[in-house]
PDB file of C-alpha atoms in Angstrom:
ATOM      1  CA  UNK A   1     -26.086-136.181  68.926  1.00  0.00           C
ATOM      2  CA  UNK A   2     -22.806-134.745  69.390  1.00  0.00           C
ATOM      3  CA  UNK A   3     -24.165-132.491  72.612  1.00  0.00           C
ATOM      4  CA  UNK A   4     -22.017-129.182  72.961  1.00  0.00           C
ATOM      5  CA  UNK A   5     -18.880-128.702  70.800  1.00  0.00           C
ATOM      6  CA  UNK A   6     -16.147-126.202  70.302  1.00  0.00           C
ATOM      7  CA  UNK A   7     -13.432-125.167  67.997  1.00  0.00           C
ATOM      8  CA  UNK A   8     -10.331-125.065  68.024  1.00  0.00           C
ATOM      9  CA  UNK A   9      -8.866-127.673  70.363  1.00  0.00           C
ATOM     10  CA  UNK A  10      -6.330-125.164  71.372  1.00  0.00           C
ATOM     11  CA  UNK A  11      -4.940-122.236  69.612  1.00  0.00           C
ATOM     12  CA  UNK A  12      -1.708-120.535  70.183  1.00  0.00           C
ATOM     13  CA  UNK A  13      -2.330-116.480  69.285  1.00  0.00           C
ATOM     14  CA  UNK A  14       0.274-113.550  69.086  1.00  0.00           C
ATOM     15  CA  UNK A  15      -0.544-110.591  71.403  1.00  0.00           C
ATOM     16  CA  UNK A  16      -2.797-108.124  69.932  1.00  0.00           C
ATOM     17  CA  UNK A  17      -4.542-110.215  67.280  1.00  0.00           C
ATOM     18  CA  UNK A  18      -8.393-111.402  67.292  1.00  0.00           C
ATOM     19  CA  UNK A  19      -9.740-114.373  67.947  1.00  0.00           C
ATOM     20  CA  UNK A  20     -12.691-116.108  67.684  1.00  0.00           C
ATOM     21  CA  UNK A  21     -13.525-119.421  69.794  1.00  0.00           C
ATOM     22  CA  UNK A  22     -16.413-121.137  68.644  1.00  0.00           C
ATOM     23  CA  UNK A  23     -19.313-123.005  70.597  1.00  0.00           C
ATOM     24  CA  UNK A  24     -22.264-125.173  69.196  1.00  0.00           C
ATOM     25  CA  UNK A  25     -24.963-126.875  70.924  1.00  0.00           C
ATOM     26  CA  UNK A  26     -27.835-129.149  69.915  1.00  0.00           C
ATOM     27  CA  UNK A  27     -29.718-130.124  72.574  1.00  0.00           C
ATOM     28  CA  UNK A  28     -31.890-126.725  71.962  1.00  0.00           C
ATOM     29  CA  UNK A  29     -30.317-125.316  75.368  1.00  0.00           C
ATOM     30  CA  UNK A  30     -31.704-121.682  76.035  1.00  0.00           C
ATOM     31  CA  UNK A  31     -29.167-120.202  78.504  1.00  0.00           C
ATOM     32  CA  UNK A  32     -25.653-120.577  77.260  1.00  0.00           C
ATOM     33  CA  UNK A  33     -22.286-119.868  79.267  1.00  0.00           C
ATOM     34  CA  UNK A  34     -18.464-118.970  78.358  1.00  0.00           C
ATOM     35  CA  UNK A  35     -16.285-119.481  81.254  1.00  0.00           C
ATOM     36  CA  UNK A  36     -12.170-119.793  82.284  1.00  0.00           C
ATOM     37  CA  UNK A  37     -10.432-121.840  83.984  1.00  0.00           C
ATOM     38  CA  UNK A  38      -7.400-120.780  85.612  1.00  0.00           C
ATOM     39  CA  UNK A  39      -5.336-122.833  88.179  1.00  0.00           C
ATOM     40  CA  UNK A  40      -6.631-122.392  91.535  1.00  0.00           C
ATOM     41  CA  UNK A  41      -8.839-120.055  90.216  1.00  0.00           C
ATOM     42  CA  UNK A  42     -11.540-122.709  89.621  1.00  0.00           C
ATOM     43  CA  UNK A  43     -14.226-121.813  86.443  1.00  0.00           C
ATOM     44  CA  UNK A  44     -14.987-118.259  86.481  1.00  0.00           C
ATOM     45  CA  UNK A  45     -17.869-116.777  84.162  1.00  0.00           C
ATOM     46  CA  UNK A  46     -17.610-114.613  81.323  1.00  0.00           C
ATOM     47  CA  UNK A  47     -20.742-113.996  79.385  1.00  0.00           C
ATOM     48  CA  UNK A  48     -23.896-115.851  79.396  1.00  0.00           C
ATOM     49  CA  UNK A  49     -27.131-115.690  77.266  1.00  0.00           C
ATOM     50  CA  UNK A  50     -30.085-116.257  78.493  1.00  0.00           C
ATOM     51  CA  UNK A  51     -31.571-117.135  75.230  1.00  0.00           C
ATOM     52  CA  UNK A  52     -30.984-116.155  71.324  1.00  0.00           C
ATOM     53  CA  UNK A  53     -30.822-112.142  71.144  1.00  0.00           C
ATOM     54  CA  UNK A  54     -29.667-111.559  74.867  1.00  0.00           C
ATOM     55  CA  UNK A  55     -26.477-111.777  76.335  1.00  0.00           C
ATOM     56  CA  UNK A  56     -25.067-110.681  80.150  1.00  0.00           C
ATOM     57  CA  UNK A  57     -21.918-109.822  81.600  1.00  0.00           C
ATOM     58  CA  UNK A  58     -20.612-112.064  84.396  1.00  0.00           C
ATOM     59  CA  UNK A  59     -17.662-112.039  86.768  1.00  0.00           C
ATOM     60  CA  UNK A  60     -14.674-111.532  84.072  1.00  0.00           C
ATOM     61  CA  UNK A  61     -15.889-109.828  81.376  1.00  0.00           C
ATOM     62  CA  UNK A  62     -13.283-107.108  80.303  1.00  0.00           C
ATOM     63  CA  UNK A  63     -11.548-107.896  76.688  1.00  0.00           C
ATOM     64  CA  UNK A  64     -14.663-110.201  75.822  1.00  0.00           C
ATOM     65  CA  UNK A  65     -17.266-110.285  73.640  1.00  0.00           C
ATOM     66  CA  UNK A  66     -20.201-112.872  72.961  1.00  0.00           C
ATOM     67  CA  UNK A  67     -22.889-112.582  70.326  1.00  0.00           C
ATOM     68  CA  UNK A  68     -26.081-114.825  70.397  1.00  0.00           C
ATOM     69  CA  UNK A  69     -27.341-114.886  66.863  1.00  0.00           C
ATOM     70  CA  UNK A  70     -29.346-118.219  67.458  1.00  0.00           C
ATOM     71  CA  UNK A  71     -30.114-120.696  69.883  1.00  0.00           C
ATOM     72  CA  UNK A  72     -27.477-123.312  68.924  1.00  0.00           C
ATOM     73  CA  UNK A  73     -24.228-121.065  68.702  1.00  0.00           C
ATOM     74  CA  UNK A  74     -22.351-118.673  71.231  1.00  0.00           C
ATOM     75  CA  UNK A  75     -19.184-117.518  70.059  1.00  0.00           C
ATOM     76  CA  UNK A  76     -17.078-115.578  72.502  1.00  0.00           C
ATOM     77  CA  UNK A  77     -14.725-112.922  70.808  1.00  0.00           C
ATOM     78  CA  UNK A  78     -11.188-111.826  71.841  1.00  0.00           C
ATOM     79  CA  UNK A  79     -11.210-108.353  70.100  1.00  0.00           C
ATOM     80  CA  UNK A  80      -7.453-107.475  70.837  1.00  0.00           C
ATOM     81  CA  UNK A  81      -5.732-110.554  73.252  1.00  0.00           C
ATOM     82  CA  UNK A  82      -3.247-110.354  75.658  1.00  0.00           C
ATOM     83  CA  UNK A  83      -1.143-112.730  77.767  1.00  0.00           C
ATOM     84  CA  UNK A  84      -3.665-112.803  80.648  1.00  0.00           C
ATOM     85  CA  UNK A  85      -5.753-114.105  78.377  1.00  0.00           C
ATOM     86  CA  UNK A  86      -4.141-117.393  78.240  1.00  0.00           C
ATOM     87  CA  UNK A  87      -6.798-120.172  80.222  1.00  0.00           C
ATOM     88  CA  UNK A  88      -8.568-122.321  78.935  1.00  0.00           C
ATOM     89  CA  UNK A  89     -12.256-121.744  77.782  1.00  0.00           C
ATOM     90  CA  UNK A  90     -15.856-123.780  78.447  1.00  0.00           C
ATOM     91  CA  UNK A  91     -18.532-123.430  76.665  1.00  0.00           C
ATOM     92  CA  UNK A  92     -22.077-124.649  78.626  1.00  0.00           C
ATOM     93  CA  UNK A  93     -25.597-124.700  78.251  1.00  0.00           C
ATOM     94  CA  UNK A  94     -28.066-125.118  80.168  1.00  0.00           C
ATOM     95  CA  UNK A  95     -32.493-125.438  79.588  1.00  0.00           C
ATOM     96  CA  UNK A  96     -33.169-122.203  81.092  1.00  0.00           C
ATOM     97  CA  UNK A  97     -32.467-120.068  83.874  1.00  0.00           C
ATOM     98  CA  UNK A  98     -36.005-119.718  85.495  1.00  0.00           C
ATOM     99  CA  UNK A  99     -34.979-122.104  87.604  1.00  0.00           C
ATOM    100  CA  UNK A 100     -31.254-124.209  88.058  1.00  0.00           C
ATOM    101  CA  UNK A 101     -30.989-126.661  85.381  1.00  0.00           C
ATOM    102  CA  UNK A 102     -27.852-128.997  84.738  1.00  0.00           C
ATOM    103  CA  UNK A 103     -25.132-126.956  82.815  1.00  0.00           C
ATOM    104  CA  UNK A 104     -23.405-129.434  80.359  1.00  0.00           C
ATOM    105  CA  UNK A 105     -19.751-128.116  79.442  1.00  0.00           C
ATOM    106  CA  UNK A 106     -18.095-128.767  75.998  1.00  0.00           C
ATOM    107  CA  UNK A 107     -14.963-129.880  75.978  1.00  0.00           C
ATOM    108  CA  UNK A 108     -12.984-126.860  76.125  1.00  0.00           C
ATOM    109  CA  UNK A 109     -10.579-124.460  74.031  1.00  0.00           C
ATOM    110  CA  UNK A 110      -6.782-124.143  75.341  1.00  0.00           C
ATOM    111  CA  UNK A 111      -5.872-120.503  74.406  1.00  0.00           C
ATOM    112  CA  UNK A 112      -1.816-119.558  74.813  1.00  0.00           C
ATOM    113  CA  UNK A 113      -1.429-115.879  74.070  1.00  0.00           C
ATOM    114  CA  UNK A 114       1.911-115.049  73.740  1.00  0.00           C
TER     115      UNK A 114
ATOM    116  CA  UNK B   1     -17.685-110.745  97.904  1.00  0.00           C
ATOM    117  CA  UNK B   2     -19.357-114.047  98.524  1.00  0.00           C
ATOM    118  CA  UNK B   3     -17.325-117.093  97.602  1.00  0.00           C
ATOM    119  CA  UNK B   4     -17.365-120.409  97.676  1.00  0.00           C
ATOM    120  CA  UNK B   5     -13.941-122.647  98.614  1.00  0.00           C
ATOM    121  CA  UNK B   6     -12.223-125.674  99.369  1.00  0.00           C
ATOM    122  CA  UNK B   7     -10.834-126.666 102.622  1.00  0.00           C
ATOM    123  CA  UNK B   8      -8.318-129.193 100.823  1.00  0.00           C
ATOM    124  CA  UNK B   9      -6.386-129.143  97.647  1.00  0.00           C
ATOM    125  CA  UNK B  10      -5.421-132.529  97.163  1.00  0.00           C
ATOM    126  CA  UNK B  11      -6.927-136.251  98.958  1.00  0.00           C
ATOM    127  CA  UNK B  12      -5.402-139.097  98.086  1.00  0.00           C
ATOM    128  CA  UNK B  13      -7.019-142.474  98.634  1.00  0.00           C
ATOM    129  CA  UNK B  14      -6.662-146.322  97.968  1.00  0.00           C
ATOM    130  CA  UNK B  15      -8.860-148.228  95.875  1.00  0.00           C
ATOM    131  CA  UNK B  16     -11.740-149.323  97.771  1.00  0.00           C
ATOM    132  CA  UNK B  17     -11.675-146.539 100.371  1.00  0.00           C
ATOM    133  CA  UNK B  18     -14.711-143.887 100.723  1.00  0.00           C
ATOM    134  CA  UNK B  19     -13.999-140.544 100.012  1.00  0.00           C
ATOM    135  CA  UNK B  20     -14.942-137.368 101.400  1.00  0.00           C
ATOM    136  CA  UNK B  21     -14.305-134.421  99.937  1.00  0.00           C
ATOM    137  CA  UNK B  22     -15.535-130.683 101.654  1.00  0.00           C
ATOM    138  CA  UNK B  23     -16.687-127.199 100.556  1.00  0.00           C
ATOM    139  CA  UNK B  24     -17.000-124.489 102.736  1.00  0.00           C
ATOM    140  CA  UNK B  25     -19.653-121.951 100.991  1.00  0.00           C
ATOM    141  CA  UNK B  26     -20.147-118.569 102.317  1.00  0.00           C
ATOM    142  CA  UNK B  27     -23.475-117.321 100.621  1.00  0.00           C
ATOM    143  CA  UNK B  28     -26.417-117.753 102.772  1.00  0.00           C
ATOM    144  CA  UNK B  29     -28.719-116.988  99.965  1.00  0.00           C
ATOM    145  CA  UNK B  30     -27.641-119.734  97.962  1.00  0.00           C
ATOM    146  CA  UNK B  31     -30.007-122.374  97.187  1.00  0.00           C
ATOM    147  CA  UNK B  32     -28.557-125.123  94.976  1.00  0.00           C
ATOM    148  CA  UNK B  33     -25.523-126.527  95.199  1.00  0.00           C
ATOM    149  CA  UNK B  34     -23.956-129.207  92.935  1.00  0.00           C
ATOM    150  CA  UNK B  35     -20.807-131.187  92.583  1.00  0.00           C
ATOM    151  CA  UNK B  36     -19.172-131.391  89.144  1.00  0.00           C
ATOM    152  CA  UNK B  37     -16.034-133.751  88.082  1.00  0.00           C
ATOM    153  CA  UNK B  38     -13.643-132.729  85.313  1.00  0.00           C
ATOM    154  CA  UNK B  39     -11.008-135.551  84.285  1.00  0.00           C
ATOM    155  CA  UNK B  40      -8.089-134.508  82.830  1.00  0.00           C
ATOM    156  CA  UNK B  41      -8.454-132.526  79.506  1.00  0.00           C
ATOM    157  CA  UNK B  42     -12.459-132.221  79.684  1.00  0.00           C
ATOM    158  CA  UNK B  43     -15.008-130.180  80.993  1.00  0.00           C
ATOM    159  CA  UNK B  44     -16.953-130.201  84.133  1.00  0.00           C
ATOM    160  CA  UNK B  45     -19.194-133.313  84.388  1.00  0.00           C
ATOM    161  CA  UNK B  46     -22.488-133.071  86.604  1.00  0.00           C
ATOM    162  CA  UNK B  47     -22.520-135.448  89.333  1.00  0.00           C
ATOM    163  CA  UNK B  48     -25.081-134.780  91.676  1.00  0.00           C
ATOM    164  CA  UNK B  49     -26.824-131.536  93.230  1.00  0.00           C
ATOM    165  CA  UNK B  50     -28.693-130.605  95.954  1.00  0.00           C
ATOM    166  CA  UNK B  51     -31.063-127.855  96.857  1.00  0.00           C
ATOM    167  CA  UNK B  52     -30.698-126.030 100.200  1.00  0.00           C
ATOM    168  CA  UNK B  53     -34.198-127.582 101.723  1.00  0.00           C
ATOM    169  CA  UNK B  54     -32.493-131.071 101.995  1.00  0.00           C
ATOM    170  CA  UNK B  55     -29.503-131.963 103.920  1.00  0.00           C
ATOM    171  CA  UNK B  56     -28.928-135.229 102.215  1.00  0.00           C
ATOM    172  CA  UNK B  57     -29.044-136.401  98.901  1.00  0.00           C
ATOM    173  CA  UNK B  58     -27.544-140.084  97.327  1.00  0.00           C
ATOM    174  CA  UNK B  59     -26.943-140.813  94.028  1.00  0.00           C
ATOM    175  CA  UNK B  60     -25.322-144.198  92.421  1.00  0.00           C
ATOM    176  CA  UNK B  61     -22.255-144.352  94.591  1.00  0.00           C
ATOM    177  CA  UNK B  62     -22.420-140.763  95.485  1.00  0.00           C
ATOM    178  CA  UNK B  63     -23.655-138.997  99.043  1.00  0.00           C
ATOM    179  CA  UNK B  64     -23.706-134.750  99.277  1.00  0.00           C
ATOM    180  CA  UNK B  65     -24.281-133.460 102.596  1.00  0.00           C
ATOM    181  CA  UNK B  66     -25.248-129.893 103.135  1.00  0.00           C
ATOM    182  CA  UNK B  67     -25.017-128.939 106.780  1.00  0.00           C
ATOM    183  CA  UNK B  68     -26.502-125.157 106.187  1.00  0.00           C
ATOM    184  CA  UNK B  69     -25.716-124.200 109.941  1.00  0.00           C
ATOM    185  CA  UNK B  70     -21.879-123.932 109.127  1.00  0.00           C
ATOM    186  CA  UNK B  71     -22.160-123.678 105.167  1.00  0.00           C
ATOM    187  CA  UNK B  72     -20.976-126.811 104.741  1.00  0.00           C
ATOM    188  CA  UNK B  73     -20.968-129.148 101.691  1.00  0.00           C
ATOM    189  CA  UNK B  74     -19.444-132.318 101.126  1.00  0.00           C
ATOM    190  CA  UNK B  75     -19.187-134.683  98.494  1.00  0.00           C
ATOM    191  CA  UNK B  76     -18.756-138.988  99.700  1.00  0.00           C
ATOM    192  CA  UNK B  77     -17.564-141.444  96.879  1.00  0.00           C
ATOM    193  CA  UNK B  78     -18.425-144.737  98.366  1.00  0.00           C
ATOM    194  CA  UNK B  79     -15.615-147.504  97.078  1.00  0.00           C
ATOM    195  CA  UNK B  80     -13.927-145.210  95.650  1.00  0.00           C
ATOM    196  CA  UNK B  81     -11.962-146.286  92.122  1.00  0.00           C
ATOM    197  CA  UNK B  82      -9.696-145.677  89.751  1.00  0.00           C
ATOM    198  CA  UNK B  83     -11.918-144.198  87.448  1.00  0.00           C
ATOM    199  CA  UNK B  84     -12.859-141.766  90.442  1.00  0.00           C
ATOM    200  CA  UNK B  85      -9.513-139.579  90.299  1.00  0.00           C
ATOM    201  CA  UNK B  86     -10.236-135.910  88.891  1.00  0.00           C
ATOM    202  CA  UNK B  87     -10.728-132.767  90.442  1.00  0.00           C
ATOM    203  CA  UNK B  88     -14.217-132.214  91.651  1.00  0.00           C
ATOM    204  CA  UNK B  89     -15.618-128.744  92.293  1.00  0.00           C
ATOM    205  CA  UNK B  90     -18.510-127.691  94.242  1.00  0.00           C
ATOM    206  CA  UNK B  91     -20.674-124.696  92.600  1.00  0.00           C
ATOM    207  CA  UNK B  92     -23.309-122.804  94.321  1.00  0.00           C
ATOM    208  CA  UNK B  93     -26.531-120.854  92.448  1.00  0.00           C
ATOM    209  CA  UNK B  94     -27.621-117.788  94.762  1.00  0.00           C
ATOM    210  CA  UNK B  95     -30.255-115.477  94.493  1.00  0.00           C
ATOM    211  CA  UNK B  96     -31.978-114.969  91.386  1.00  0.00           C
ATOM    212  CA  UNK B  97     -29.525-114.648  88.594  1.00  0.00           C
ATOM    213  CA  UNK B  98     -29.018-118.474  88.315  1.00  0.00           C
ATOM    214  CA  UNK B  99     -25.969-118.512  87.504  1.00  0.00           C
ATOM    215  CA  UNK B 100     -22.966-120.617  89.110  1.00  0.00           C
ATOM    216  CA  UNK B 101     -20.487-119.695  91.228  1.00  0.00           C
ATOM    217  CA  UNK B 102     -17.700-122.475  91.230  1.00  0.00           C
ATOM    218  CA  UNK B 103     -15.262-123.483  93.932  1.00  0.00           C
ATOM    219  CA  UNK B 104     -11.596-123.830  93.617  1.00  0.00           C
ATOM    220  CA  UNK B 105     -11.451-127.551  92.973  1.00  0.00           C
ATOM    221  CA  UNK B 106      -9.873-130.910  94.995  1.00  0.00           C
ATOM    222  CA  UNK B 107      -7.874-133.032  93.316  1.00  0.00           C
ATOM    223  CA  UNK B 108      -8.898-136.794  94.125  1.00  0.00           C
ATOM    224  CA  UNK B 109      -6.165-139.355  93.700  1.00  0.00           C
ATOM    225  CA  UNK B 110      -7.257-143.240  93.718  1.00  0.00           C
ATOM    226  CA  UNK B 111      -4.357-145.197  94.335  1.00  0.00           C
ATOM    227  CA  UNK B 112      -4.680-148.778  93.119  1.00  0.00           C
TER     228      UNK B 112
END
């Protein structure tokens, strides 16, 4: 069971192109969450989908995108990045949202746009 | 806008000590709070949470205190070791979205 994964590792990405950073899960999570981390910033939220065909807008969501096709993938779309862009991304998941469940994080994406 | 903060960047410890590490929160309507660790190059890892109808909670080596009269939250790491340096963040769920609101971060140094 490889829990939550996502791709690339880290990706260096000239100003103005798109980019895609993958997520996966398989623990059958229904609520999942994009967030990024900035220094002394702490983990701030994207996007989040509450389950497969919805998808919200939380604290940072300008120049992002998310689609939630299925249950076990959340990719989060740069359409056009720029430097301020450049954090690094976690991907999470949690059981549901009717009440707090855990949130496990993957392991994260570090994005450089230059 | 609510938020929820640190009062110290950095604690440094020796091996062996406890270590206490605070939140200030400033959300009355939150109702869960939980302490995550992330080591170096990973994501947050759960550690232990709390709902606001308890003050205390202990886990394996773990105590979180919420003291709700002064939105207080702290995190004790009894014995504290090596393996026990990251940066821990408190997060906070409010209201009815369910979503998490995290904290800054402290950066925990075990000295051996």
């Amino acid at each position: 069971i490889a829990g939550i994964t996502q791709a690339p590792t880290s990706q260096i990405l000239a100003a103005g192109r798109r980019m895609t950073l993958r997520c996966t899960q398989d623990m059958r999570h229904n609520a999942m969450y994009w967030y990024r981390q900035d220094l002394g910033l702490g983990l701030r939220l994207i996007h989040y989908s509450n389950t497969a065909g919805t998808t919200g807008k939380g604290e940072v969501p300008d120049g992002y995108s998310v689609s939630r096709a299925n249950t076990d993938d959340f990719p989060l779309t740069l359409a056009s990045a720029v430097p301020s862009q450049t954090s690094v991304y976690f991907c999470a998941s949690a059981t549901g949202t009717v009440s707090y469940n855990e949130q496990f994080f993957g392991p994260g994406t570090r994005l450089t746009v230059l | 806008g609510e938020s929820v903060g640190l009062h110290l960047p950095t604690l440094s410890v020796q091996e062996g000590d406890n270590s206490i590490i605070n939140c200030a929160y400033s959300n009355s309507a939150s109702d869960y709070f939980i302490w995550y660790k992330q080591e170096s190059g990973k994501g947050p890892q759960f550690i232990i949470d709390i709902r606001s109808n308890m003050d205390k909670r202990q886990g394996q080596r773990v105590t979180v205190l919420l003291n709700k009269t002064v939105k207080h939250l702290s995190l004790q790491i009894a014995a504290t070791q090596p393996g026990d340096s990251a940066v821990y963040f408190c997060a906070e769920i409010g209201g009815s979205n369910y979503k998490l609101t995290f904290g800054k971060g402290t950066l925990l140094t075990v000295n051996p």
